[in-house]
Tab-separated table of N, CA, C and O in Angstrom:
chain	number	residue	atom	x	y	z
A	1	MET	N	47.860	-5.877	-41.234
A	1	MET	CA	46.680	-6.054	-40.428
A	1	MET	C	47.038	-4.819	-39.213
A	1	MET	O	46.655	-3.836	-38.670
A	2	GLN	N	48.403	-5.276	-38.592
A	2	GLN	CA	49.148	-4.527	-37.844
A	2	GLN	C	49.339	-3.275	-38.017
A	2	GLN	O	49.131	-2.436	-36.854
A	3	THR	N	49.965	-2.916	-39.286
A	3	THR	CA	49.994	-1.558	-39.399
A	3	THR	C	48.851	-0.595	-39.380
A	3	THR	O	48.693	0.552	-38.832
A	4	LYS	N	47.582	-1.010	-39.893
A	4	LYS	CA	46.263	-0.472	-39.752
A	4	LYS	C	45.899	0.067	-38.754
A	4	LYS	O	45.259	0.980	-38.519
A	5	ASN	N	46.320	-1.073	-37.644
A	5	ASN	CA	45.930	-1.024	-35.941
A	5	ASN	C	47.076	-0.046	-35.623
A	5	ASN	O	46.458	1.308	-34.587
A	6	LYS	N	48.255	0.040	-35.854
A	6	LYS	CA	48.745	1.356	-35.644
A	6	LYS	C	48.309	2.664	-35.880
A	6	LYS	O	48.438	3.619	-35.300
A	7	MET	N	48.030	2.790	-37.305
A	7	MET	CA	47.519	3.767	-37.751
A	7	MET	C	46.442	4.617	-37.195
A	7	MET	O	46.556	5.825	-36.754
A	8	PHE	N	45.443	3.877	-36.968
A	8	PHE	CA	44.507	4.232	-36.272
A	8	PHE	C	44.505	4.800	-34.622
A	8	PHE	O	43.912	5.941	-34.100
A	9	ASP	N	45.577	4.057	-34.025
A	9	ASP	CA	46.101	4.144	-32.641
A	9	ASP	C	46.532	5.557	-32.409
A	9	ASP	O	46.218	6.523	-31.949
A	10	ASP	N	47.484	6.131	-33.693
A	10	ASP	CA	48.187	7.212	-33.868
A	10	ASP	C	46.934	8.460	-33.963
A	10	ASP	O	47.049	9.481	-33.637
A	11	LEU	N	46.100	7.794	-35.167
A	11	LEU	CA	44.947	9.132	-35.307
A	11	LEU	C	44.033	9.302	-34.171
A	11	LEU	O	44.143	10.330	-33.822
A	12	GLY	N	44.097	8.345	-33.287
A	12	GLY	CA	42.980	8.740	-32.057
A	12	GLY	C	44.013	9.383	-30.906
A	12	GLY	O	43.300	9.834	-30.351
A	13	GLN	N	45.206	9.090	-31.049
A	13	GLN	CA	45.987	9.791	-29.887
A	13	GLN	C	46.196	11.053	-30.190
A	13	GLN	O	45.948	12.086	-29.740
A	14	LEU	N	46.365	11.346	-31.724
A	14	LEU	CA	45.997	12.898	-32.475
A	14	LEU	C	45.163	13.921	-32.089
A	14	LEU	O	44.995	14.336	-31.897
A	15	MET	N	44.017	12.975	-32.158
A	15	MET	CA	42.749	13.267	-31.959
A	15	MET	C	42.216	13.904	-30.515
A	15	MET	O	42.054	15.085	-30.363
A	16	THR	N	42.766	12.909	-29.824
A	16	THR	CA	42.884	13.062	-28.800
A	16	THR	C	43.655	14.431	-27.925
A	16	THR	O	42.997	15.247	-26.977
A	17	ASN	N	44.696	14.244	-28.514
A	17	ASN	CA	45.912	15.773	-28.075
A	17	ASN	C	44.766	16.478	-28.595
A	17	ASN	O	45.072	17.840	-28.282
A	18	ALA	N	44.381	16.835	-29.932
A	18	ALA	CA	43.771	18.343	-30.998
A	18	ALA	C	42.758	18.924	-29.489
A	18	ALA	O	42.532	19.774	-29.486
A	19	MET	N	41.582	17.648	-29.216
A	19	MET	CA	40.779	18.007	-28.426
A	19	MET	C	41.526	18.554	-26.744
A	19	MET	O	40.624	19.641	-26.565
A	20	GLY	N	42.519	18.495	-26.334
A	20	GLY	CA	42.761	19.014	-25.046
A	20	GLY	C	43.307	20.004	-25.689
A	20	GLY	O	43.227	21.032	-24.183
A	21	VAL	N	44.280	20.451	-26.799
A	21	VAL	CA	44.613	21.495	-26.932
A	21	VAL	C	43.919	22.436	-27.033
A	21	VAL	O	43.194	23.853	-26.871
A	22	ALA	N	42.329	22.288	-27.763
A	22	ALA	CA	41.161	23.315	-28.182
A	22	ALA	C	40.731	23.447	-26.596
A	22	ALA	O	39.999	24.537	-26.420
A	23	GLN	N	40.287	22.567	-25.633
A	23	GLN	CA	39.895	22.609	-24.475
A	23	GLN	C	41.140	23.769	-23.705
A	23	GLN	O	40.242	24.798	-22.803
A	24	GLY	N	42.054	23.783	-23.893
A	24	GLY	CA	42.884	24.493	-23.226
A	24	GLY	C	42.731	26.115	-23.514
A	24	GLY	O	42.681	26.702	-23.141
A	25	ALA	N	43.158	25.915	-25.137
A	25	ALA	CA	42.451	27.381	-25.630
A	25	ALA	C	41.141	27.770	-25.177
A	25	ALA	O	41.181	29.574	-24.948
A	26	ARG	N	40.260	27.132	-25.218
A	26	ARG	CA	39.213	27.603	-24.600
A	26	ARG	C	38.973	28.482	-23.020
A	26	ARG	O	38.479	29.149	-22.973
A	27	ASP	N	39.626	27.408	-22.152
A	27	ASP	CA	39.613	27.723	-20.850
A	27	ASP	C	40.737	29.094	-20.525
A	27	ASP	O	40.128	30.106	-20.055
A	28	GLU	N	41.536	29.430	-21.353
A	28	GLU	CA	42.649	30.409	-21.601
A	28	GLU	C	41.622	31.708	-22.189
A	28	GLU	O	41.649	32.803	-21.917
A	29	ALA	N	41.129	31.495	-23.540
A	29	ALA	CA	39.783	32.769	-23.931
A	29	ALA	C	39.053	33.067	-22.624
A	29	ALA	O	38.573	34.213	-22.645
A	30	ASN	N	38.086	31.820	-22.353
A	30	ASN	CA	37.316	32.280	-21.025
A	30	ASN	C	38.179	32.971	-20.024
A	30	ASN	O	37.338	34.153	-19.416
A	31	THR	N	39.236	32.718	-19.373
A	31	THR	CA	40.131	33.360	-18.786
A	31	THR	C	40.062	35.067	-18.988
A	31	THR	O	39.987	35.856	-18.133
A	32	ALA	N	40.566	35.307	-19.948
A	32	ALA	CA	41.083	36.388	-20.425
A	32	ALA	C	40.188	37.288	-20.924
A	32	ALA	O	39.979	38.512	-20.266
A	33	MET	N	38.773	36.473	-21.046
A	33	MET	CA	37.453	37.337	-21.394
A	33	MET	C	36.887	38.217	-19.686
A	33	MET	O	36.578	39.068	-19.675
A	34	LYS	N	37.045	37.109	-18.854
A	34	LYS	CA	36.388	37.409	-17.399
A	34	LYS	C	37.640	38.414	-17.083
A	34	LYS	O	37.121	39.607	-16.421
A	35	SER	N	38.481	38.319	-17.008
A	35	SER	CA	39.639	39.366	-16.670
A	35	SER	C	39.297	40.681	-17.393
A	35	SER	O	39.580	41.725	-16.607
A	36	TRP	N	39.365	40.742	-18.967
A	36	TRP	CA	39.010	41.976	-19.401
A	36	TRP	C	37.441	42.219	-19.114
A	36	TRP	O	37.196	43.456	-18.676
A	37	MET	N	36.697	41.534	-18.726
A	37	MET	CA	34.977	42.080	-17.991
A	37	MET	C	35.777	42.795	-16.636
A	37	MET	O	34.933	43.440	-16.516
A	38	ASP	N	36.267	42.082	-15.952
A	38	ASP	CA	36.378	42.577	-14.498
A	38	ASP	C	37.167	44.097	-14.601
A	38	ASP	O	36.672	45.081	-13.869
A	39	ARG	N	38.438	44.573	-15.246
A	39	ARG	CA	39.015	45.676	-15.578
A	39	ARG	C	37.774	46.297	-16.005
A	39	ARG	O	37.743	47.830	-15.903
A	40	TRP	N	37.231	46.279	-17.025
A	40	TRP	CA	36.011	47.052	-17.499
A	40	TRP	C	35.253	47.470	-16.772
A	40	TRP	O	34.757	48.876	-16.587
A	41	LEU	N	34.538	46.348	-15.927
A	41	LEU	CA	33.457	47.068	-14.969
A	41	LEU	C	34.348	47.941	-13.797
A	41	LEU	O	33.710	48.734	-13.343
A	42	ALA	N	35.529	47.068	-13.545
A	42	ALA	CA	35.957	48.675	-12.168
A	42	ALA	C	36.491	49.422	-12.592
A	42	ALA	O	36.413	50.773	-11.960
A	43	ASP	N	37.049	49.753	-13.971
A	43	ASP	CA	36.838	51.226	-14.412
A	43	ASP	C	35.903	52.092	-14.576
A	43	ASP	O	35.942	52.847	-14.675
A	44	ARG	N	34.744	51.322	-14.506
A	44	ARG	CA	33.145	52.091	-14.663
A	44	ARG	C	33.027	52.739	-13.094
A	44	ARG	O	31.954	53.189	-13.103
A	45	ASP	N	33.485	52.396	-12.150
A	45	ASP	CA	33.054	52.807	-10.891
A	45	ASP	C	31.727	52.554	-10.167
A	45	ASP	O	31.151	53.266	-10.054
A	46	LEU	N	31.387	51.267	-10.905
A	46	LEU	CA	29.685	50.745	-10.378
A	46	LEU	C	29.941	50.205	-9.204
A	46	LEU	O	30.892	50.159	-8.599
A	47	VAL	N	28.767	50.737	-8.453
A	47	VAL	CA	28.277	50.290	-6.871
A	47	VAL	C	28.031	48.531	-6.895
A	47	VAL	O	27.590	48.320	-7.715
A	48	THR	N	28.280	47.853	-5.658
A	48	THR	CA	27.636	46.632	-5.667
A	48	THR	C	26.373	47.031	-5.277
A	48	THR	O	25.762	48.041	-4.902
A	49	ARG	N	25.571	46.021	-5.483
A	49	ARG	CA	23.723	45.706	-5.054
A	49	ARG	C	24.060	45.756	-3.677
A	49	ARG	O	23.042	46.653	-3.110
A	50	GLU	N	25.126	45.419	-2.540
A	50	GLU	CA	24.893	45.823	-1.417
A	50	GLU	C	25.150	47.304	-1.114
A	50	GLU	O	24.195	47.716	0.015
A	51	GLU	N	25.997	47.797	-1.577
A	51	GLU	CA	25.688	49.440	-1.438
A	51	GLU	C	24.828	49.739	-1.802
A	51	GLU	O	24.430	50.766	-1.344
A	52	PHE	N	24.160	49.897	-3.195
A	52	PHE	CA	23.135	50.545	-3.262
A	52	PHE	C	21.736	50.169	-2.076
A	52	PHE	O	21.255	51.247	-1.767
A	53	GLU	N	22.030	48.885	-2.066
A	53	GLU	CA	20.571	48.655	-0.924
A	53	GLU	C	20.884	49.408	0.360
A	53	GLU	O	20.291	50.121	0.814
A	54	ALA	N	22.301	50.000	0.925
A	54	ALA	CA	22.473	50.642	1.880
A	54	ALA	C	22.166	51.979	1.457
A	54	ALA	O	21.361	52.536	2.525
A	55	VAL	N	22.811	52.487	0.579
A	55	VAL	CA	22.436	53.840	0.705
A	55	VAL	C	20.826	54.216	0.270
A	55	VAL	O	20.271	55.312	0.981
A	56	LYS	N	20.309	53.180	-0.424
A	56	LYS	CA	18.610	53.461	-0.439
A	56	LYS	C	17.889	53.410	0.666
A	56	LYS	O	17.564	54.203	1.113
A	57	THR	N	18.377	52.821	1.440
A	57	THR	CA	17.782	52.887	2.845
A	57	THR	C	18.129	53.806	3.695
A	57	THR	O	17.186	54.310	4.560
A	58	MET	N	19.613	54.195	3.604
A	58	MET	CA	19.581	55.499	4.178
A	58	MET	C	18.460	56.566	3.790
A	58	MET	O	18.025	57.680	4.409
A	59	ALA	N	18.806	56.691	2.475
A	59	ALA	CA	17.519	57.724	1.966
A	59	ALA	C	16.567	57.620	2.312
A	59	ALA	O	15.664	58.755	2.635
A	60	GLN	N	15.687	56.381	2.418
A	60	GLN	CA	14.522	56.504	2.737
A	60	GLN	C	14.275	56.946	4.391
A	60	GLN	O	13.389	57.344	4.774
A	61	LYS	N	15.198	56.548	5.567
A	61	LYS	CA	15.228	56.830	6.431
A	61	LYS	C	15.422	58.260	6.874
A	61	LYS	O	14.497	58.920	7.459
A	62	ALA	N	16.243	59.276	5.858
A	62	ALA	CA	16.458	60.800	5.850
A	62	ALA	C	15.065	61.260	5.069
A	62	ALA	O	14.543	62.333	5.842
A	63	ARG	N	14.361	60.468	4.171
A	63	ARG	CA	13.437	61.465	3.880
A	63	ARG	C	11.927	61.283	5.170
A	63	ARG	O	11.475	61.667	5.167
A	64	GLU	N	12.310	59.968	5.817
A	64	GLU	CA	11.181	59.905	6.980
A	64	GLU	C	11.885	60.914	7.834
A	64	GLU	O	10.406	61.548	8.589
A	65	GLU	N	12.296	60.964	8.206
A	65	GLU	CA	12.520	62.173	9.203
A	65	GLU	C	12.825	63.551	9.039
A	65	GLU	O	12.047	64.371	9.320
A	66	ASN	N	13.275	63.628	7.723
A	66	ASN	CA	12.387	65.523	7.296
A	66	ASN	C	11.186	65.357	7.045
A	66	ASN	O	10.912	66.478	7.646
A	67	GLU	N	10.559	63.827	6.793
A	67	GLU	CA	8.746	64.281	6.818
A	67	GLU	C	8.385	64.715	8.607
A	67	GLU	O	7.584	65.259	8.658
A	68	ALA	N	8.964	64.099	8.883
A	68	ALA	CA	8.448	64.314	10.684
A	68	ALA	C	8.927	65.493	11.223
A	68	ALA	O	8.570	66.358	11.414
A	69	LEU	N	10.289	65.712	10.766
A	69	LEU	CA	10.626	67.369	11.078
A	69	LEU	C	9.576	68.213	10.410
A	69	LEU	O	9.676	69.430	11.560
A	70	SER	N	9.432	68.170	9.190
A	70	SER	CA	8.536	69.507	8.506
A	70	SER	C	6.843	68.890	8.939
A	70	SER	O	6.762	70.405	9.647
A	71	ALA	N	6.753	68.291	9.905
A	71	ALA	CA	5.305	68.123	10.501
A	71	ALA	C	5.593	68.697	11.686
A	71	ALA	O	4.806	69.758	12.082
A	72	ARG	N	6.712	68.769	12.512
A	72	ARG	CA	6.548	68.957	13.974
A	72	ARG	C	7.094	70.339	13.331
A	72	ARG	O	6.512	71.363	14.528
A	73	ILE	N	7.704	70.893	12.376
A	73	ILE	CA	7.773	72.418	12.341
A	73	ILE	C	6.433	73.099	12.052
A	73	ILE	O	5.974	74.205	12.658
A	74	ALA	N	5.546	72.577	11.279
A	74	ALA	CA	4.354	72.925	10.931
A	74	ALA	C	3.509	73.264	12.397
A	74	ALA	O	2.800	74.013	12.695
A	75	ALA	N	3.612	72.081	12.866
A	75	ALA	CA	3.075	72.239	14.530
A	75	ALA	C	3.385	73.425	15.334
A	75	ALA	O	2.670	73.777	16.068
A	76	LEU	N	4.641	73.625	15.272
A	76	LEU	CA	5.065	74.819	16.090
A	76	LEU	C	4.780	76.220	15.464
A	76	LEU	O	4.256	77.057	16.581
A	77	GLU	N	4.584	76.257	14.310
A	77	GLU	CA	4.258	77.192	13.620
A	77	GLU	C	2.851	77.747	13.972
A	77	GLU	O	2.049	78.437	14.064
A	78	GLY	N	2.028	76.444	13.816
A	78	GLY	CA	0.492	76.512	14.263
A	78	GLY	C	0.703	77.225	15.623
A	78	GLY	O	-0.752	77.780	15.946
A	79	LYS	N	0.923	76.711	16.560
A	79	LYS	CA	1.180	77.348	17.909
A	79	LYS	C	1.421	79.009	18.200
A	79	LYS	O	0.785	79.139	18.995
A	80	LYS	N	2.519	79.155	17.232
A	80	LYS	CA	2.823	80.359	17.254
A	80	LYS	C	1.551	81.271	17.099
A	80	LYS	O	1.146	82.406	17.873
A	81	LYS	N	1.044	81.236	15.676
A	81	LYS	CA	-0.179	81.632	15.412
A	81	LYS	C	-1.256	82.026	16.460
A	81	LYS	O	-2.346	82.747	16.315
A	82	GLY	N	-1.422	80.586	16.847
A	82	GLY	CA	-2.842	80.899	17.798
A	82	GLY	C	-2.642	81.042	19.348
A	82	GLY	O	-3.076	81.905	19.804
Protein backbone atom coordinates (compact mmCIF):
# COMPACT_ATOMS: atom_id res chain seq x y z
CA MET A 1 0.00 0.00 0.00
CA GLN A 2 2.89 2.33 0.78
CA THR A 3 4.20 1.83 -2.77
CA LYS A 4 0.90 3.01 -4.31
CA ASN A 5 0.86 6.17 -2.20
CA LYS A 6 4.45 6.95 -3.22
CA MET A 7 3.52 6.38 -6.85
CA PHE A 8 0.53 8.73 -6.58
CA ASP A 9 2.67 11.31 -4.78
CA ASP A 10 5.27 11.12 -7.55
CA LEU A 11 2.58 11.34 -10.22
CA GLY A 12 1.03 14.34 -8.48
CA GLN A 13 4.40 16.04 -8.24
CA LEU A 14 5.05 15.34 -11.93
CA MET A 15 1.69 16.88 -12.90
CA THR A 16 2.36 19.93 -10.72
CA ASN A 17 5.77 20.41 -12.34
CA ALA A 18 4.27 19.97 -15.81
CA MET A 19 1.68 22.65 -15.08
CA GLY A 20 4.42 25.00 -13.90
CA VAL A 21 6.39 24.43 -17.09
CA ALA A 22 3.26 24.99 -19.20
CA GLN A 23 2.50 28.23 -17.34
CA GLY A 24 6.07 29.42 -17.83
CA ALA A 25 5.91 28.64 -21.56
CA ARG A 26 2.60 30.51 -21.84
CA ASP A 27 4.03 33.56 -20.07
CA GLU A 28 7.09 33.49 -22.29
CA ALA A 29 4.95 33.22 -25.44
CA ASN A 30 2.81 36.16 -24.29
CA THR A 31 5.89 38.27 -23.63
CA ALA A 32 7.37 37.41 -27.03
CA MET A 33 4.10 38.21 -28.82
CA LYS A 34 3.72 41.54 -27.00
CA SER A 35 7.32 42.43 -27.84
CA TRP A 36 6.79 41.55 -31.50
CA MET A 37 3.56 43.56 -31.64
CA ASP A 38 5.20 46.61 -30.01
CA ARG A 39 8.04 46.49 -32.56
CA TRP A 40 5.59 46.05 -35.45
CA LEU A 41 3.51 49.04 -34.33
CA ALA A 42 6.62 51.18 -33.79
CA ASP A 43 7.80 50.39 -37.32
CA ARG A 44 4.47 51.65 -38.70
CA ASP A 45 5.13 55.15 -37.32
CA LEU A 46 1.59 55.42 -35.96
CA VAL A 47 0.50 58.38 -33.86
CA THR A 48 -0.96 58.14 -30.39
CA ARG A 49 -4.53 59.14 -29.64
CA GLU A 50 -3.26 62.19 -27.75
CA GLU A 51 -1.17 63.34 -30.73
CA PHE A 52 -4.12 62.84 -33.06
CA GLU A 53 -6.45 64.86 -30.83
CA ALA A 54 -3.89 67.68 -30.53
CA VAL A 55 -3.51 67.97 -34.30
CA LYS A 56 -7.28 67.74 -34.75
CA THR A 57 -7.74 70.66 -32.33
CA MET A 58 -5.05 72.69 -34.13
CA ALA A 59 -6.72 72.04 -37.50
CA GLN A 60 -10.11 73.11 -36.16
CA LYS A 61 -8.61 76.33 -34.77
CA ALA A 62 -6.83 77.05 -38.07
CA ARG A 63 -10.08 76.44 -39.97
CA GLU A 64 -11.94 78.89 -37.72
CA GLU A 65 -9.20 81.52 -38.10
CA ASN A 66 -9.25 81.02 -41.88
CA GLU A 67 -13.01 81.56 -41.98
CA ALA A 68 -12.71 84.71 -39.85
CA LEU A 69 -9.97 86.08 -42.11
CA SER A 70 -12.00 85.25 -45.22
CA ALA A 71 -14.98 87.12 -43.78
CA ARG A 72 -12.75 90.10 -42.92
CA ILE A 73 -11.27 90.17 -46.45
CA ALA A 74 -14.75 90.00 -47.94
CA ALA A 75 -15.83 92.92 -45.71
CA LEU A 76 -12.78 94.97 -46.70
CA GLU A 77 -13.37 94.26 -50.39
CA GLY A 78 -16.99 95.34 -49.93
CA LYS A 79 -15.83 98.68 -48.45
CA LYS A 80 -13.49 99.29 -51.44
CA LYS A 81 -16.32 98.91 -53.93
CA GLY A 82 -18.75 101.02 -52.04
